[in-house]
CSV table of C-alpha atoms and ligand atoms in Angstrom, one decimal:
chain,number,residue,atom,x,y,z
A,1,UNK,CA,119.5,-21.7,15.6
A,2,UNK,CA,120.0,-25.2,16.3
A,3,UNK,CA,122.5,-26.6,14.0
A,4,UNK,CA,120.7,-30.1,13.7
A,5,UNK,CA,117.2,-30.5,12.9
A,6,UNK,CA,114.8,-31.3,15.2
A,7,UNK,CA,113.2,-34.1,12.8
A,8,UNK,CA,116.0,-36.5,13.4
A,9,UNK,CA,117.0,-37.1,17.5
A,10,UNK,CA,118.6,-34.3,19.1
A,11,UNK,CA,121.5,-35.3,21.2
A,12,UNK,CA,121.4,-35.2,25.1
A,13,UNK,CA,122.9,-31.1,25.3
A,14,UNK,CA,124.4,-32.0,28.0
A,15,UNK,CA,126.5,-35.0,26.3
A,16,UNK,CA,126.8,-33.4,22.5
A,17,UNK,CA,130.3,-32.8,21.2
A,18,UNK,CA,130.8,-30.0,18.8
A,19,UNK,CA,133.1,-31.1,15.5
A,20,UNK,CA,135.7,-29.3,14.5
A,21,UNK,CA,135.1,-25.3,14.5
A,22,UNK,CA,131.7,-25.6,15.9
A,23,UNK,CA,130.5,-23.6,18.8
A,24,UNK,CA,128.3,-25.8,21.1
A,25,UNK,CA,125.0,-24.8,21.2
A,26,UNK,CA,122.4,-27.0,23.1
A,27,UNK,CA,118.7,-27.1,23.4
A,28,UNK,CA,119.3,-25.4,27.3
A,29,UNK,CA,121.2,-22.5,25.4
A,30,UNK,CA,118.2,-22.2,22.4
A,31,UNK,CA,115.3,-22.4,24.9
A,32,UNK,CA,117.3,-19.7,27.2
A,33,UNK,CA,117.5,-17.3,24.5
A,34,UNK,CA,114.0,-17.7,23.3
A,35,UNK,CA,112.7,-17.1,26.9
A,36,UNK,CA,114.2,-14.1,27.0
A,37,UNK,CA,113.2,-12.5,23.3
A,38,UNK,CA,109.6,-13.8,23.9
A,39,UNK,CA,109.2,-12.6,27.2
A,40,UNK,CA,108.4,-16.4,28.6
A,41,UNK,CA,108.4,-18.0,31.9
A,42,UNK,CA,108.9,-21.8,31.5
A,43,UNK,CA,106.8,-23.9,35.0
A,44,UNK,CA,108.2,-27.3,35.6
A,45,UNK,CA,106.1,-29.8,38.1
A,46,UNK,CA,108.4,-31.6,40.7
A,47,UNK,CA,108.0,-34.6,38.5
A,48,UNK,CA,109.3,-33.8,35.2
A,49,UNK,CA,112.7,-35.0,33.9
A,50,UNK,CA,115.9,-33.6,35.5
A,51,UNK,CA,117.0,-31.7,32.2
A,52,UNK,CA,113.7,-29.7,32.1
A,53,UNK,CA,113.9,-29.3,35.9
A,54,UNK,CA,117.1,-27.7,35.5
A,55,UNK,CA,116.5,-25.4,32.6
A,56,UNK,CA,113.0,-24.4,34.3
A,57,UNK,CA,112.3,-20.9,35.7
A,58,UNK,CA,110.1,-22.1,38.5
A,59,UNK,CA,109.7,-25.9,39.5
A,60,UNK,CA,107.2,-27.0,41.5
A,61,UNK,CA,103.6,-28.2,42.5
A,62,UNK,CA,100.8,-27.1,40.0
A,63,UNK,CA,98.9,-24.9,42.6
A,64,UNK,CA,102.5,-23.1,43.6
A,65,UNK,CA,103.8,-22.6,40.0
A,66,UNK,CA,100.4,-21.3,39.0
A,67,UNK,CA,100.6,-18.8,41.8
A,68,UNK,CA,104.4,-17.9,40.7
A,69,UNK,CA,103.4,-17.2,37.5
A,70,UNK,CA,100.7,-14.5,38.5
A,71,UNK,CA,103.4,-12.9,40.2
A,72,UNK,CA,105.5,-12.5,37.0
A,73,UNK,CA,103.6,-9.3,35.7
A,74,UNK,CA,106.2,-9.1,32.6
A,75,UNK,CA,105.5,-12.3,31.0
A,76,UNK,CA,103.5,-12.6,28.2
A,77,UNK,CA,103.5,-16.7,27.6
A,78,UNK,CA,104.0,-19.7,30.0
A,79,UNK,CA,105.4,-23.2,29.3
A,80,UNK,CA,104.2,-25.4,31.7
A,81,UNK,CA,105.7,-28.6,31.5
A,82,UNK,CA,103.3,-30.6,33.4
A,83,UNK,CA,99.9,-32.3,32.3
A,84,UNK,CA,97.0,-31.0,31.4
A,85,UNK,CA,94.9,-30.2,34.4
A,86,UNK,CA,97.9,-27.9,35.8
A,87,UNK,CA,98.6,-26.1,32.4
A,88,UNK,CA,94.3,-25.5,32.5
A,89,UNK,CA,95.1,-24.0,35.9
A,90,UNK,CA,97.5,-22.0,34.6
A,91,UNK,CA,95.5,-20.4,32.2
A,92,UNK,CA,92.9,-19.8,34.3
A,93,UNK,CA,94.5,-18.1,36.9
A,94,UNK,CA,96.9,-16.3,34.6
A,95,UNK,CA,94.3,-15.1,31.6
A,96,UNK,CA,96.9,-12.3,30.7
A,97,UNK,CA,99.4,-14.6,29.4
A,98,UNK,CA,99.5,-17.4,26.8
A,99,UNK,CA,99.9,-20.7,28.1
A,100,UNK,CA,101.4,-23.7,26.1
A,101,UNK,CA,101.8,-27.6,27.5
A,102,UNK,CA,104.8,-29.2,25.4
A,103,UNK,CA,103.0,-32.7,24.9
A,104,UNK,CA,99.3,-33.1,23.6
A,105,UNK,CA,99.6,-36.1,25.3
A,106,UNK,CA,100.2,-35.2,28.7
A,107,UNK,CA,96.6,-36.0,30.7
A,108,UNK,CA,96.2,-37.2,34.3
A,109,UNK,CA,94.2,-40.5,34.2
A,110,UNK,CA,93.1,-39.7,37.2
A,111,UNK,CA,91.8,-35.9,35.9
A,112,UNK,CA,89.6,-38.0,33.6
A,113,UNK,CA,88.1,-40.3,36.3
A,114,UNK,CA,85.7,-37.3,37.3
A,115,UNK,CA,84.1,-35.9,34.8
A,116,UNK,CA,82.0,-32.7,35.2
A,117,UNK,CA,78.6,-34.6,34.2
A,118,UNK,CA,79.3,-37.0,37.3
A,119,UNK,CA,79.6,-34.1,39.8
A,120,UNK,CA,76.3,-33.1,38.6
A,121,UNK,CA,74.9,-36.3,39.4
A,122,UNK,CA,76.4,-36.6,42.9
A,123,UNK,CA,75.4,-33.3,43.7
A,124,UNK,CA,71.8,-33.9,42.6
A,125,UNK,CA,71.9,-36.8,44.7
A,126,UNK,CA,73.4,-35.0,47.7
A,127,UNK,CA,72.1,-31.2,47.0
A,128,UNK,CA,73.0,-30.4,50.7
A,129,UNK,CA,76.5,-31.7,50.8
A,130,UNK,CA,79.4,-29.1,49.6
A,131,UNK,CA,81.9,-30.4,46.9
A,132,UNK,CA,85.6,-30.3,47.4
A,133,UNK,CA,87.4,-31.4,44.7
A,134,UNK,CA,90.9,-31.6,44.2
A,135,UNK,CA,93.0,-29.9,42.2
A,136,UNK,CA,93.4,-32.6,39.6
A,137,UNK,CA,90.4,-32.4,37.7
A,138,UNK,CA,89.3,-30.8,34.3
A,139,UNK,CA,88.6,-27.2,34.4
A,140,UNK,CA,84.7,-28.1,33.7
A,141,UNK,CA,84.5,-30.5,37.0
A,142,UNK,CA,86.3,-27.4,38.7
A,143,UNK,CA,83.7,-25.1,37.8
A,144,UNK,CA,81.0,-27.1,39.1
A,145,UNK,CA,82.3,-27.5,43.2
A,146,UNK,CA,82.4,-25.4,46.1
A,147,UNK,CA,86.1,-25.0,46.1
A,148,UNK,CA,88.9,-26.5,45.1
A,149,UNK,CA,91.9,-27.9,47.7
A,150,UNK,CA,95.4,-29.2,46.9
A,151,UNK,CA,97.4,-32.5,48.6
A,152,UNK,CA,98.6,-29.9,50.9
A,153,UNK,CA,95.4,-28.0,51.9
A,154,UNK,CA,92.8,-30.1,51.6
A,155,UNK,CA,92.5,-30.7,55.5
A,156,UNK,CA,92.0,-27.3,56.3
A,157,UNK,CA,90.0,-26.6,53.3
A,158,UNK,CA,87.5,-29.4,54.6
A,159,UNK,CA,87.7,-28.2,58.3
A,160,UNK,CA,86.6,-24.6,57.1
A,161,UNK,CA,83.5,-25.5,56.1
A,162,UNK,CA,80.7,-25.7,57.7
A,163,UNK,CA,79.3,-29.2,57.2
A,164,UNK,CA,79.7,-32.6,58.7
A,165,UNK,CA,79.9,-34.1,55.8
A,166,UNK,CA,81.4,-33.6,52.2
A,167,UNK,CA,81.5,-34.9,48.9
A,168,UNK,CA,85.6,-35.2,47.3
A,169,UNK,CA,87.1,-36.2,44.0
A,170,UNK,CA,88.3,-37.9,42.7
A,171,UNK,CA,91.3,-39.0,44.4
A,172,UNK,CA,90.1,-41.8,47.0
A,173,UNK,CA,93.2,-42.1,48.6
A,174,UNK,CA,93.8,-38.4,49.3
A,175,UNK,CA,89.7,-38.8,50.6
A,176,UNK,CA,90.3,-41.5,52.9
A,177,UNK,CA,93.4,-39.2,54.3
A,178,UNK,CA,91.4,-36.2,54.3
A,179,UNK,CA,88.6,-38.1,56.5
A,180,UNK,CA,91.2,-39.5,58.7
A,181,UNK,CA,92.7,-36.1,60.1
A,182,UNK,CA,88.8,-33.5,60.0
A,183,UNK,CA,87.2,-36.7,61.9
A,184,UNK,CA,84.7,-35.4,58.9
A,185,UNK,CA,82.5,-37.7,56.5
A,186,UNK,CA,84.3,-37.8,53.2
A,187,UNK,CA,82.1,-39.5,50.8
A,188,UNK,CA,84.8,-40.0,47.4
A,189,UNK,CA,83.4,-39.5,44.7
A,190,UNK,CA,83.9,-40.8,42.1
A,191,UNK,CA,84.2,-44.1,44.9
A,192,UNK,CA,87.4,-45.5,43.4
A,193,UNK,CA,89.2,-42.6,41.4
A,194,UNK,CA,93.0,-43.2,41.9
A,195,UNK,CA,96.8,-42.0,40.4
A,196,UNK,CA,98.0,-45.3,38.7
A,197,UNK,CA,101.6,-44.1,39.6
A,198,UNK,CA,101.1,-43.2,43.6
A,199,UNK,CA,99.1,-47.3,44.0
A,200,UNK,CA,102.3,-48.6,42.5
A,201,UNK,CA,103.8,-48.1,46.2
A,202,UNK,CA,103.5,-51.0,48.1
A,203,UNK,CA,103.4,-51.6,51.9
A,204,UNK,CA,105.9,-54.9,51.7
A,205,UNK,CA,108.6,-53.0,49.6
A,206,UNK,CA,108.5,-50.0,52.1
A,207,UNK,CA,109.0,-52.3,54.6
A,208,UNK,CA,111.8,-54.4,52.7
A,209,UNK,CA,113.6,-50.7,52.7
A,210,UNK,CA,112.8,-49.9,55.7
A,211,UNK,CA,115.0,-53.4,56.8
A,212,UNK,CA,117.8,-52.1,54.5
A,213,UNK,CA,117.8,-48.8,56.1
A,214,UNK,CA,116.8,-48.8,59.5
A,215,UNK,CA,117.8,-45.0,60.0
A,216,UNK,CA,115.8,-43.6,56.9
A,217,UNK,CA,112.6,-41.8,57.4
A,218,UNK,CA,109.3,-42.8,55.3
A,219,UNK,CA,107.8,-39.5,53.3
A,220,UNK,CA,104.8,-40.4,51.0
A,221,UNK,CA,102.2,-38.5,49.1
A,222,UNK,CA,98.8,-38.9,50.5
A,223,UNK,CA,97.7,-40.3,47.0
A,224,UNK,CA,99.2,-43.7,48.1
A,225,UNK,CA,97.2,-46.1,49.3
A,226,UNK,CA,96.5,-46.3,53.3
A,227,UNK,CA,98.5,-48.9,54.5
A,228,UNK,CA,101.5,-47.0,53.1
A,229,UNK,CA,100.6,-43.9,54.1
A,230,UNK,CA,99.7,-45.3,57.8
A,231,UNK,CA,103.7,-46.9,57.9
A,232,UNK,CA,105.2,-43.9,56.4
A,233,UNK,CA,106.9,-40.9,59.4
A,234,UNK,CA,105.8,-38.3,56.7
A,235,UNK,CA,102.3,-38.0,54.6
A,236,UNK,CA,102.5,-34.9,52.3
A,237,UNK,CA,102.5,-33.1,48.9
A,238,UNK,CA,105.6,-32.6,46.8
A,239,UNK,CA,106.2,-29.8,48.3
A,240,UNK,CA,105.2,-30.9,51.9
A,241,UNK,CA,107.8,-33.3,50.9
A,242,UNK,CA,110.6,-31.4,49.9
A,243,UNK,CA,109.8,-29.2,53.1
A,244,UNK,CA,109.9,-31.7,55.4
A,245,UNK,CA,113.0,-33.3,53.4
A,246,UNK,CA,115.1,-29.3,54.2
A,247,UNK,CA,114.0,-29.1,57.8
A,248,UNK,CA,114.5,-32.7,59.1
A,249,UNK,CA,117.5,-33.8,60.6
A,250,UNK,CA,117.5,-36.9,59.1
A,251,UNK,CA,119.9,-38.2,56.5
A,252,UNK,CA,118.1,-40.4,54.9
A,253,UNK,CA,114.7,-40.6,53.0
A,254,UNK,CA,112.5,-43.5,51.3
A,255,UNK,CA,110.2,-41.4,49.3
A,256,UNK,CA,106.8,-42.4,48.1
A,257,UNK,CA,105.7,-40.4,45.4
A,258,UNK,CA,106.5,-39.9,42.0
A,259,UNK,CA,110.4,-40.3,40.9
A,260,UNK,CA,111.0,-37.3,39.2
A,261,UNK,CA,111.0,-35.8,42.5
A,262,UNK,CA,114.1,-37.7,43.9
A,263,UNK,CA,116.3,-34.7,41.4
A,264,UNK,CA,114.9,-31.5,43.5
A,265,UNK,CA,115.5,-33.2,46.3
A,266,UNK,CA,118.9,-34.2,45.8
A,267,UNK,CA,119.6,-30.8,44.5
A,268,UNK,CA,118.6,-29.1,47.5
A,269,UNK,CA,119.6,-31.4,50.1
A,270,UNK,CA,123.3,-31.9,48.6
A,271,UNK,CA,124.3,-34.0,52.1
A,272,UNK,CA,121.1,-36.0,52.4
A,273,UNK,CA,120.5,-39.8,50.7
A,274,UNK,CA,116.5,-40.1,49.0
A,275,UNK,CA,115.7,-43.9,48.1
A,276,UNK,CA,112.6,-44.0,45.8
A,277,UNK,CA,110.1,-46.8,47.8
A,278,UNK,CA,109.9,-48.2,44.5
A,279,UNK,CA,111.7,-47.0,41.5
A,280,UNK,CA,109.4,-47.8,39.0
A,281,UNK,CA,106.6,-45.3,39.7
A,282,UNK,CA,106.9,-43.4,37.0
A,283,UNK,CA,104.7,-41.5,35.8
A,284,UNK,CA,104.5,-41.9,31.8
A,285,UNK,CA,102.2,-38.8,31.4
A,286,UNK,CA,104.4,-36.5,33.1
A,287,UNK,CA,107.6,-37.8,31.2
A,288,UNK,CA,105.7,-37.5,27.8
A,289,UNK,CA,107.4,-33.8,27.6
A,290,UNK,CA,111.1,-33.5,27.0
A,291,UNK,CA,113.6,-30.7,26.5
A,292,UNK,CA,113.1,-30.7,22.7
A,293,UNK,CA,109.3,-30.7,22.9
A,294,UNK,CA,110.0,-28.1,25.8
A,295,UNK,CA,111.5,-25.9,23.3
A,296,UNK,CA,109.6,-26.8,20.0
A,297,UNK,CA,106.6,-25.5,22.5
A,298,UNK,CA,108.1,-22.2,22.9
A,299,UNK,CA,109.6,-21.5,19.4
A,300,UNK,CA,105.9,-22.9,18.1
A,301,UNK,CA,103.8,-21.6,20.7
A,302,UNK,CA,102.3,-25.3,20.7
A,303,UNK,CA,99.9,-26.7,22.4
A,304,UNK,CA,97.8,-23.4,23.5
A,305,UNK,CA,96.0,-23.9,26.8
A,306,UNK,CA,92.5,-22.0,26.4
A,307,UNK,CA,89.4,-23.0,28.9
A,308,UNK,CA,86.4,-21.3,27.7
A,309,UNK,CA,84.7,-18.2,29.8
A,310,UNK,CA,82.1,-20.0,31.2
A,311,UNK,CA,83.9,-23.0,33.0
A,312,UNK,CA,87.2,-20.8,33.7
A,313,UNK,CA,84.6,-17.6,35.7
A,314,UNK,CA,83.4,-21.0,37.5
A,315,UNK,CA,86.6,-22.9,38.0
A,316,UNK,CA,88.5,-19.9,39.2
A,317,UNK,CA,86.1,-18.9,41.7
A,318,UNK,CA,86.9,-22.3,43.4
A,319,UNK,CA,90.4,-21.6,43.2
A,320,UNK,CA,90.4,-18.5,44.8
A,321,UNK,CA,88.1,-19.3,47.7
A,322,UNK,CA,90.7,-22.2,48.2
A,323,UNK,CA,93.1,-19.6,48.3
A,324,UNK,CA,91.3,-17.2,50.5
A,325,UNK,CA,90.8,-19.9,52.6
A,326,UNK,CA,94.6,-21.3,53.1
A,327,UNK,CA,96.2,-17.4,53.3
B,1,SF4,S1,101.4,-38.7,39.0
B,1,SF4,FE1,99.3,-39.4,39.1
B,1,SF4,S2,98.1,-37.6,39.6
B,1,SF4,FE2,100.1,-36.9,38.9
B,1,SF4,S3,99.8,-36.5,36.8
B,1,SF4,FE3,100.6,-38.6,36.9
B,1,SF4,S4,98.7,-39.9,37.0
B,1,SF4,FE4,98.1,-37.7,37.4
């Protein structure tokens, strides 16, 4: 039990001094013992806040926490502290276990960029030309494409198939990246979609940092625009990212992607300096979730994750042919 209530503001755990004769008993401790009695797994994305990283079974990238979670056959629920296209995911590929997002509030803008009415209509318009979309959309956009890719597949998704030409949503950036290394024609639909955090990062800065450091490698996420991404020594997902971050033998990073990431990768790279490229690219969906609302999620079981039969038979068969494809 927590000893304050969670209507008034509940003290950093790690910071909160017991009084006199009172054992300390933080949110980490609550949320640990709850896991345990309600047989939960709790999924943290690469960029959630450092506490929730910390206190998190699995952290991650939405496609590889999803894919953890399947593996836990004894869970029963899932927090996933992430937005809502991932915890959607989640559900879907896990539809033997609950699944809970800790912030109604939590939605990609660029999810919502591509809704499943527009694929229809670009597919009507091209009916010959497979859809690849990535893996942040709505489960409903999901279920109506060929398969689904992630930052880190979507080249050899595309190459697999057989077709000059494909349509790809809704990430424009990520499309123009995509086009760039199958020599393929990506036509982005919809033609502008974009993350508001990744177009934060700005050639000029990189380069400003780049003059401060000379011996720092670039990494950025190919959702940056592409004159960053052409500068940068690295172009990958978060997990590309903190891949490329372990096996490098350089001791210095300037990271383009979102800053929650900078905590995993000073926590596995102990020796290693990360320099966000620009330290306000934040993303405010993301940090909508906190420990407290991490554990008022679990004690609740708020906000349940359901897709409905239809879209999620659809949606997953996407998924998994995106698997089958990258195994
Ligand atoms: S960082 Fe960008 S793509 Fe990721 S959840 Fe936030 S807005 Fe969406």
């Amino acid at each position: 039990m927590l000893r304050k209530s969670l209507n008034s503001k509940v003290p950093d755990p790690q910071t909160r001094q017991p009084s006199c004769g009172e054992e300390t008993v933080t949110l980490a401790d609550n949320i640990s013992k709850l896991k345990k009695e309600k047989r939960a797994l709790i999924m943290a994305h690469n960029y959630q806040r450092a506490e929730i990283q910390d206190i998190a079974d699995y952290v991650g990238d939405s496609i590889g926490l999803c894919r953890r979670a399947m593996e836990e056959r004894d869970a029963r629920m899932i927090v996933f502290s992430a937005v809502d296209f991932m915890a959607e995911s989640a559900a879907i590929l896990n539809p033997d276990k609950r699944v809970f997002i800790p912030s109604l509030g939590a939605r990609c803008p660029m999810a919502h960029m591509l809704l499943a009415e527009e694929v229809r209509l670009w597919k009507k318009r091209y009916p010959k030309v497979p859809v690849v979309l990535y893996v942040n959309t709505l489960a409903e956009a999901k279920a109506e494409c060929d398969v689904c890719c992630t930052s880190a597949n979507a080249v050899k998704v595309v190459n697999s198939l057989d077709a000059d030409t494909v349509l790809f949503g809704p990430d424009h950036n990520l499309a123009w990246n995509v086009q760039q290394k199958t020599g393929k024609k990506v036509i982005p639909i919809p033609r502008d979609g974009f993350c508001p955090t990744h177009v934060l990062f700005l050639k000029e800065d990189v380069l400003l940092l780049k003059g401060e450091h000379p011996d720092a490698v670039v990494a950025v996420h190919p959702e940056c625009t592409p004159d960053v991404q052409l500068i940068a020594d690295f172009v990958g997902s978060t997990s590309q990212i903190c891949g490329y971050a372990r096996e490098s033998s350089a001791e210095k990073y300037i990271i383009g992607t979102e800053v929650g990431i900078i905590h995993r990768l000073k926590k596995e790279n102990p020796g290693k300096t990360f320099i966000p490229a620009y330290d306000g690219a934040i993303c405010p969906n993301m940090k909508l979730n906190t420990l407290e609302r991490v554990y008022l999620s679990l004690k609740e079981e708020r906000y349940s994750v359901t897709v409905p039969n239809s879209v999620a038979r659809k949606a997953r068969k996407a998924l998994e042919r995106m698997v089958s494809i990258v195994q």
